[in-house]
PDB file of C-alpha atoms in Angstrom:
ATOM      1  CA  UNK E 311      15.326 -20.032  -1.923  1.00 40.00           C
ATOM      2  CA  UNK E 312      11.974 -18.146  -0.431  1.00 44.00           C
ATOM      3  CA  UNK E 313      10.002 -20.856   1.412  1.00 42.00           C
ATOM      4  CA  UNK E 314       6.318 -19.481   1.088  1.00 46.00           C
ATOM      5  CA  UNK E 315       5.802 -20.857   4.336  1.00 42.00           C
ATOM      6  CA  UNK E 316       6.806 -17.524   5.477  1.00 42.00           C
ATOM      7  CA  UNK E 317       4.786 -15.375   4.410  1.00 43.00           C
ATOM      8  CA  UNK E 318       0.836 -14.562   4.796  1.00 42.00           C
ATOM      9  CA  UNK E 319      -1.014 -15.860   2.459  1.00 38.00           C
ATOM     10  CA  UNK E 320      -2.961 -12.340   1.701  1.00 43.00           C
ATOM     11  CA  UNK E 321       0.665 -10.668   1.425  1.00 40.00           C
ATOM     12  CA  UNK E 322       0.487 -12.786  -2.384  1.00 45.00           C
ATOM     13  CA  UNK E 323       1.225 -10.066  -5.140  1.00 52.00           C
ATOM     14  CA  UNK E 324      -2.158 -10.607  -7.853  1.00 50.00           C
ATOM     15  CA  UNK E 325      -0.536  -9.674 -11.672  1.00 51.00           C
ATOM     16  CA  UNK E 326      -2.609  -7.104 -12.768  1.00 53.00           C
ATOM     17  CA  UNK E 327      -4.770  -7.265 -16.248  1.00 50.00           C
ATOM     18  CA  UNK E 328      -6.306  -4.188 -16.735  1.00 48.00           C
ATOM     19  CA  UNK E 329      -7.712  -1.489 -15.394  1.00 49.00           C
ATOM     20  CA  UNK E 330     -12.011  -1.548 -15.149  1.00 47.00           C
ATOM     21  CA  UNK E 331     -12.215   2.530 -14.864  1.00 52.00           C
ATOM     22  CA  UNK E 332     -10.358   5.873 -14.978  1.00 54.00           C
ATOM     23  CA  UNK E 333      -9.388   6.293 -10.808  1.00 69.00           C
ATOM     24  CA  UNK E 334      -8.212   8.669  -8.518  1.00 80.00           C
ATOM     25  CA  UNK E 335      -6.000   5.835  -7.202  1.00 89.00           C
ATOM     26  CA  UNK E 336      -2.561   6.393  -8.845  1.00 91.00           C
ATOM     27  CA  UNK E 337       0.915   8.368  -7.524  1.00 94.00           C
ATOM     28  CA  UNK E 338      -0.100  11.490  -8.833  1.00 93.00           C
ATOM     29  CA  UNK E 339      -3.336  11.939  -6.759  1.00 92.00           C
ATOM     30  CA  UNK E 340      -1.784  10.591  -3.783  1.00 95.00           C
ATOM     31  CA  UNK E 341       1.328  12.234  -3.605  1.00 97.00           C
ATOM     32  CA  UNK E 342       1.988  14.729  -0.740  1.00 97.00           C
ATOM     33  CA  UNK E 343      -0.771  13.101   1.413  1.00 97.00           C
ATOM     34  CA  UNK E 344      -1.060  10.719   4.206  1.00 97.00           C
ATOM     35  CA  UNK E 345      -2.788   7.910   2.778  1.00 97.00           C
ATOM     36  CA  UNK E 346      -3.992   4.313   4.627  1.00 97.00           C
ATOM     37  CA  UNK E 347      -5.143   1.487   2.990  1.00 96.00           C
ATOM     38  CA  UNK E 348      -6.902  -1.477   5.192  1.00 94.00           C
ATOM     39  CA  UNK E 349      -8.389  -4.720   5.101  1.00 90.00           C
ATOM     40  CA  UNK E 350      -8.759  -7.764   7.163  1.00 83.00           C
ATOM     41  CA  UNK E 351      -7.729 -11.723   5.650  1.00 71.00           C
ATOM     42  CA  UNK E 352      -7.788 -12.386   1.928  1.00 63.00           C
ATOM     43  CA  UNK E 353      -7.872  -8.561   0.835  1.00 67.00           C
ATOM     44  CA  UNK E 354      -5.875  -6.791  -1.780  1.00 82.00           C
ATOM     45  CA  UNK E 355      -4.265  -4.040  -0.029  1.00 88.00           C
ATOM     46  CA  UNK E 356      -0.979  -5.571  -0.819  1.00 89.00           C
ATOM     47  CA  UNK E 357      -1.696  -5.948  -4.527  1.00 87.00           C
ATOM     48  CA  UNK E 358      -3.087  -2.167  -4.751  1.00 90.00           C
ATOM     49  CA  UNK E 359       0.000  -1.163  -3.165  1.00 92.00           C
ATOM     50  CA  UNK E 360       2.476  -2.276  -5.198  1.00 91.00           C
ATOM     51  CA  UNK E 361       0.060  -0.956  -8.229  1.00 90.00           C
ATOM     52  CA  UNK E 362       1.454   2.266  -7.192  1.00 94.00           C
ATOM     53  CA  UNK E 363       5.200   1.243  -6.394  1.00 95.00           C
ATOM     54  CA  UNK E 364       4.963  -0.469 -10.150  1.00 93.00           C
ATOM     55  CA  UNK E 365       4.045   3.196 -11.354  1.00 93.00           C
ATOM     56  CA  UNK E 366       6.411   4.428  -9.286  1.00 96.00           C
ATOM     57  CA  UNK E 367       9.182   2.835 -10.175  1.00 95.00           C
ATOM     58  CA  UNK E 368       8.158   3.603 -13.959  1.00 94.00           C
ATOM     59  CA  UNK E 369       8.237   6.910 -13.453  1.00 94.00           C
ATOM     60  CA  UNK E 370      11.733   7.041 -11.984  1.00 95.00           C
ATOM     61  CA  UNK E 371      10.582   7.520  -8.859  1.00 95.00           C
ATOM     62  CA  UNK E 372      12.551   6.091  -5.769  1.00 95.00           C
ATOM     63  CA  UNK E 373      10.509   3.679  -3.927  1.00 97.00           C
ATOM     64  CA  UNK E 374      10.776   2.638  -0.273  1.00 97.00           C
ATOM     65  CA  UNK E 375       9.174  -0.067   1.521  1.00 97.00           C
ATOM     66  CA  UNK E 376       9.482  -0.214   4.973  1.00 97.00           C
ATOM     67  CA  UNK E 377       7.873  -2.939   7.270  1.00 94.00           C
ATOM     68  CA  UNK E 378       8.174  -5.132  10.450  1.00 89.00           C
ATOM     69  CA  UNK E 379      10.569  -7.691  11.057  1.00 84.00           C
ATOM     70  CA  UNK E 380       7.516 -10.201  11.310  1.00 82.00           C
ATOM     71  CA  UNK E 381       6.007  -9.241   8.277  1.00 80.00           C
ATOM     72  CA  UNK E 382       7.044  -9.252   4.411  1.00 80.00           C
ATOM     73  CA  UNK E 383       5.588  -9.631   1.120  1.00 83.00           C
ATOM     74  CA  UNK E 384       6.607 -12.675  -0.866  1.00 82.00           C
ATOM     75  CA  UNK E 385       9.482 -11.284  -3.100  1.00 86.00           C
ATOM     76  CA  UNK E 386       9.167 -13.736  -5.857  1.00 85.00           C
ATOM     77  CA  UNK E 387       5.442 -12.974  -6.604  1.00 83.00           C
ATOM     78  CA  UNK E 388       6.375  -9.216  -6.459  1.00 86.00           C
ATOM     79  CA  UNK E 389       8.554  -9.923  -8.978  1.00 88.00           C
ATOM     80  CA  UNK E 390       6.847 -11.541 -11.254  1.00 85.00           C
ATOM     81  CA  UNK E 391       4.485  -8.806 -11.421  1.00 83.00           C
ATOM     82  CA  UNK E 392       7.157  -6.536 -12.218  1.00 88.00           C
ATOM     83  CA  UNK E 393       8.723  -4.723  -9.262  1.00 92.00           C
ATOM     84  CA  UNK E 394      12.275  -4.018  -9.881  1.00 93.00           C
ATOM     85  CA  UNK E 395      14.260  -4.893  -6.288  1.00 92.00           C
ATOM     86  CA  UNK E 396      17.076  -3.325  -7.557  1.00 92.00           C
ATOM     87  CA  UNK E 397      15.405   0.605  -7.170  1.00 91.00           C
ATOM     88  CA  UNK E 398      13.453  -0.068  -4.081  1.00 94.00           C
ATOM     89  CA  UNK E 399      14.782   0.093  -0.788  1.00 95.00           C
ATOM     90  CA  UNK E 400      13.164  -2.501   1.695  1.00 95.00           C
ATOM     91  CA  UNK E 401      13.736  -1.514   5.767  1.00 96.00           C
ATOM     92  CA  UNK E 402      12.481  -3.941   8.524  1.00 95.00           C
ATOM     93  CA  UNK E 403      11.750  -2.576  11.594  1.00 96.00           C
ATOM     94  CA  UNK E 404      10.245  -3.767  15.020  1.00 95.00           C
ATOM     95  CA  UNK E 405       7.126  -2.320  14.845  1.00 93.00           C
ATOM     96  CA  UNK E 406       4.727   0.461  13.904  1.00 94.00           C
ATOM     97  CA  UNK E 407       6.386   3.098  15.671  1.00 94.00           C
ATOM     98  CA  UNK E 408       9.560   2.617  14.354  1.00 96.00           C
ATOM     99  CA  UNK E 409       8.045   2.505  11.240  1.00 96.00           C
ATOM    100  CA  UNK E 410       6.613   6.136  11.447  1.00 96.00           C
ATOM    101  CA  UNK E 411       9.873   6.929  12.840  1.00 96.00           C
ATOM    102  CA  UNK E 412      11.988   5.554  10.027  1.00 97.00           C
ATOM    103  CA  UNK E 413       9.406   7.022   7.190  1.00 97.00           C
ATOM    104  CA  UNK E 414       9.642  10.438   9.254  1.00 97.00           C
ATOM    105  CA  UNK E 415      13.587  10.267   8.189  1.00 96.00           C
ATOM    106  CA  UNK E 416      13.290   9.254   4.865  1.00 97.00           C
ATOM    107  CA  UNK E 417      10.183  11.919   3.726  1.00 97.00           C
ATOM    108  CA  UNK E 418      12.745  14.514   5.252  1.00 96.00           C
ATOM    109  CA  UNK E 419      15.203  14.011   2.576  1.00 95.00           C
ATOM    110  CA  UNK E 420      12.429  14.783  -0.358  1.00 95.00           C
ATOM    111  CA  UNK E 421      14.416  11.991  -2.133  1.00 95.00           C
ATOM    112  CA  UNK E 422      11.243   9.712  -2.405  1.00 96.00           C
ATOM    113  CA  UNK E 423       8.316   9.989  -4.888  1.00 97.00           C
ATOM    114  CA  UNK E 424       6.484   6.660  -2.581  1.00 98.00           C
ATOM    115  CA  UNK E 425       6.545   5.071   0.935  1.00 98.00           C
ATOM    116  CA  UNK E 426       4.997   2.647   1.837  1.00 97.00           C
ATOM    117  CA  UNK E 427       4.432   1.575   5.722  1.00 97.00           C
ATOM    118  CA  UNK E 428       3.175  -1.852   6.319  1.00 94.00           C
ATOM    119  CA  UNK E 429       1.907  -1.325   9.854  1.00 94.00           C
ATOM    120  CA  UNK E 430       0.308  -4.501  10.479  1.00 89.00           C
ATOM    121  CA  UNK E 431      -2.630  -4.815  13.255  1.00 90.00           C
ATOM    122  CA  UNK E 432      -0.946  -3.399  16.281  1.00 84.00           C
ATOM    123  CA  UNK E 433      -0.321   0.242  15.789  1.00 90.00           C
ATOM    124  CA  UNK E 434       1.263   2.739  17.832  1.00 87.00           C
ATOM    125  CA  UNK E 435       1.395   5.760  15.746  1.00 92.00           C
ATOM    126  CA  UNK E 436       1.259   8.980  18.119  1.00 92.00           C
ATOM    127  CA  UNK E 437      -0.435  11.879  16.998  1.00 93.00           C
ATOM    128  CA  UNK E 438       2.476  14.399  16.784  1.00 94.00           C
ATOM    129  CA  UNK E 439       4.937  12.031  14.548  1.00 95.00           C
ATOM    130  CA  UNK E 440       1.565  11.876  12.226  1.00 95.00           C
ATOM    131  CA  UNK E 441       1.437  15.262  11.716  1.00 96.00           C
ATOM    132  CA  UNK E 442       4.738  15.416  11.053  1.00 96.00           C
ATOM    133  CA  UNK E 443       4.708  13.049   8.419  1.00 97.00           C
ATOM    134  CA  UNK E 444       1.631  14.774   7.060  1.00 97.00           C
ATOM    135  CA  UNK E 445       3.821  18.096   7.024  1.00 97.00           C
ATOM    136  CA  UNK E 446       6.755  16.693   4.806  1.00 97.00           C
ATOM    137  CA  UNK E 447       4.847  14.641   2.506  1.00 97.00           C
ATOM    138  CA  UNK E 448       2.691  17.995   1.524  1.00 97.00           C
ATOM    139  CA  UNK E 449       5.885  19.344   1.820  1.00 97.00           C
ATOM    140  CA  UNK E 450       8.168  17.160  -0.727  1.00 97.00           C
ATOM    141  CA  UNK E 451       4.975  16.109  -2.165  1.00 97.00           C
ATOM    142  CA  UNK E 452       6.084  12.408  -1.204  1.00 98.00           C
ATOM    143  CA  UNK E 453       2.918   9.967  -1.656  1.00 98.00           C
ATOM    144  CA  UNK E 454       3.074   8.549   2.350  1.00 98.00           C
ATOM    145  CA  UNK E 455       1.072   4.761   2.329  1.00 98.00           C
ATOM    146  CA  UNK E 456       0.274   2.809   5.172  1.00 97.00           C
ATOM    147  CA  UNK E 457      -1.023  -0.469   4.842  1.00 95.00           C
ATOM    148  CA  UNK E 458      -3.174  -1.380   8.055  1.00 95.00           C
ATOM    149  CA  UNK E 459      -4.718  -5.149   9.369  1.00 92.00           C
ATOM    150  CA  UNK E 460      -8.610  -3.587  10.313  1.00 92.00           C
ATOM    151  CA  UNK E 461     -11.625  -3.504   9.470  1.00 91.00           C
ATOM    152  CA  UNK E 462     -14.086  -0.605   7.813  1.00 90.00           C
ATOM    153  CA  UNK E 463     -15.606   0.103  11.526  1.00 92.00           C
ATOM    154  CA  UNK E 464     -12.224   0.362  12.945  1.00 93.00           C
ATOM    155  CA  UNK E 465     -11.063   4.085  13.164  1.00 93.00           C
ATOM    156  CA  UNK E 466      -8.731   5.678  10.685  1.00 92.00           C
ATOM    157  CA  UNK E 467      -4.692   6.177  11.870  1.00 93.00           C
ATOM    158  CA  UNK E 468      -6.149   9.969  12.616  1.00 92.00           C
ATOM    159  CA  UNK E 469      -7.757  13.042  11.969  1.00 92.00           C
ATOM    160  CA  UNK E 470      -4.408  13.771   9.088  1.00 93.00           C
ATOM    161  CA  UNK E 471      -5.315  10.944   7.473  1.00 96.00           C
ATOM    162  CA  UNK E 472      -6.238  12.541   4.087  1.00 96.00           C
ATOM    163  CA  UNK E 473      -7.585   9.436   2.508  1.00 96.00           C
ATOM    164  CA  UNK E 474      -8.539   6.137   4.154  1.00 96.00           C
ATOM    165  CA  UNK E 475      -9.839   3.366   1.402  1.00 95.00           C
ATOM    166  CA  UNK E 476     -10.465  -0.075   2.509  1.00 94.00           C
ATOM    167  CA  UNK E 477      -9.138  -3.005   0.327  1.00 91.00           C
ATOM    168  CA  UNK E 478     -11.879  -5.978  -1.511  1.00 87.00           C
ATOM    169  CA  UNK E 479     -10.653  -8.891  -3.162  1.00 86.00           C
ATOM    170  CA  UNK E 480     -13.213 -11.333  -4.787  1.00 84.00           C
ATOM    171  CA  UNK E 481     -12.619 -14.303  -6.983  1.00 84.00           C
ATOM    172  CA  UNK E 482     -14.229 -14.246 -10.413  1.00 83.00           C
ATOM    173  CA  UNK E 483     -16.217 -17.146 -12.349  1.00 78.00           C
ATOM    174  CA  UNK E 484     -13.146 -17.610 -15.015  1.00 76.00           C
ATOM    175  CA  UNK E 485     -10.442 -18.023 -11.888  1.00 74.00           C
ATOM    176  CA  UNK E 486      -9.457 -13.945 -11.987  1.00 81.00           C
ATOM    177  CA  UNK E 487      -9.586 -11.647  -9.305  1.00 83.00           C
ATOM    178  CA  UNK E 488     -11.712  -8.585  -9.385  1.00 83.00           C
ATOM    179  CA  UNK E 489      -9.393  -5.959  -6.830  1.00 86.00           C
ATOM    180  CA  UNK E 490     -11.222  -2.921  -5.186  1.00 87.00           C
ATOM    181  CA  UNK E 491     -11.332  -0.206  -3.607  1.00 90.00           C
ATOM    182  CA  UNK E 492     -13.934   1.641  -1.334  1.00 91.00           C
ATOM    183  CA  UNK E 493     -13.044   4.990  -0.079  1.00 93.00           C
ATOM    184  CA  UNK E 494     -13.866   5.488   3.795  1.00 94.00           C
ATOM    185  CA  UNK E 495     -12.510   9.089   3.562  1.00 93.00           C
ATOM    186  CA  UNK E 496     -11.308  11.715   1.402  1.00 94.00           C
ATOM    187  CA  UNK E 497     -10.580  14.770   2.737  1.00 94.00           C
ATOM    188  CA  UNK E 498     -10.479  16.015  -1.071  1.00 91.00           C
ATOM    189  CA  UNK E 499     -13.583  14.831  -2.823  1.00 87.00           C
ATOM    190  CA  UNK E 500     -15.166  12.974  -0.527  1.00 88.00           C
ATOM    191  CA  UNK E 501     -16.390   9.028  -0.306  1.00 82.00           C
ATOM    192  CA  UNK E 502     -17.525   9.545  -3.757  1.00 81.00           C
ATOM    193  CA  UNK E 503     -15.860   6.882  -5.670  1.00 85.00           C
ATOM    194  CA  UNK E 504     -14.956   3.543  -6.003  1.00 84.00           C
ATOM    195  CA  UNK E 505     -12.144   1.783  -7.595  1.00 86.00           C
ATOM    196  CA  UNK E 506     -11.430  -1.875  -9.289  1.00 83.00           C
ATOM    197  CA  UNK E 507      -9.386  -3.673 -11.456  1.00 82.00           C
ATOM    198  CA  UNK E 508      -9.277  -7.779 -13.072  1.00 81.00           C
ATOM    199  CA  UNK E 509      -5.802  -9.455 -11.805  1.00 79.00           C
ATOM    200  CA  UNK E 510      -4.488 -13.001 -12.167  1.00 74.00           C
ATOM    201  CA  UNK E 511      -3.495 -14.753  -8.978  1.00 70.00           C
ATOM    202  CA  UNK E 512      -0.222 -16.773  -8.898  1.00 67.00           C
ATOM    203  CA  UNK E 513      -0.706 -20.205  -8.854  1.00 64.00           C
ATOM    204  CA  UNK E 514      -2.489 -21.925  -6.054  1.00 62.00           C
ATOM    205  CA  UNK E 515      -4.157 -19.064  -4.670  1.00 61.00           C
ATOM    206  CA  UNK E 516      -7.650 -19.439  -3.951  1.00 59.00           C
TER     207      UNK E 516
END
């Protein structure tokens, strides 16, 4: 039994309604890019995130998740909102650089359509193994995700970042959750757009 003890409170999965507006946020426009998503405290980058693993995964495309061993989503809320365990790969690692280091193995195999790195607050990313991964995602056209703990002012991963969006989360009147995103950077069309969507919140969340 999962003991939500455990687990951040912004890590909760919200079960999406609907979508407010056609986006650029979905697989297809992210894939073969190095992507980060940020936000600091109650945010939603976890609950945009698995948006995308959720069309993954309906899609038939393989899905890995690959995070810290201090850090993980609460699996019963993810799967109540639909993500199928069974065809997604979870690895824990001890930190940020592993991460890369793992993701740089896995986007080398093409076998993935998502990644996802949950890098947490203390990143040590170098340069070179970001390029890298930049390389093989364009290469295998692998959508590579990293979820980061920072806020807008804070500086992007790096310069191969091709899109940077920082996470909102705000609590409606009727008890919903309105989900955002605002772009930072994107290296394709620019900060020119904006993305949200209603979600319910599993119970208890505030």
């Amino acid at each position: 039994m999962y003991s939500k003890k455990l687990y951040g409170s912004q890590f909760l999965l919200l079960r999406r309604e609907r979508s407010t507006q056609e986006t650029w946020w979905s697989l297809e426009q992210i894939a073969g890019r190095l992507v980060e998503i940020s936000g600091m405290g109650a945010t939603a980058p976890l609950t945009l995130a698995f948006g995308l693993v959720l069309e993954a995964q309906r899609h038939g495309e393989p899905v890995v998740w690959i995070t810290r061993d201090n850090s993980l989503f609460y699996p019963p809320d993810v799967a109540e909102g639909g993500i199928d365990f069974d065809a997604m790969v979870i690895v824990r690692v001890p930190d940020s650089r592993a991460a890369a280091r793992a993701a740089d193995q896995l986007v080398r195999s093409g076998a993935f359509g998502l990644i996802v790195l949950d890098l947490g607050a203390n990143i040590n990313v170098p340069t070179p193994i970001q390029t890298r991964l930049a390389g093989l995602a364009h290469k295998h056209q692998t959508a590579l995700l990293c979820l980061t703990a920072k806020g807008d002012e804070a500086p992007s991963l790096g310069p191969l970042v091709s899109l940077r969006v920082a996470a909102r989360r705000e609590r409606l009147a009727d008890g919903r959750f309105s989900c955002g995103l605002t772009v930072l950077k994107d290296k394709r069309r620019g900060p020119t757009w904006r993305y949200a969507e209603v979600c319910h919140g599993p119970d208890g969340l505030r």
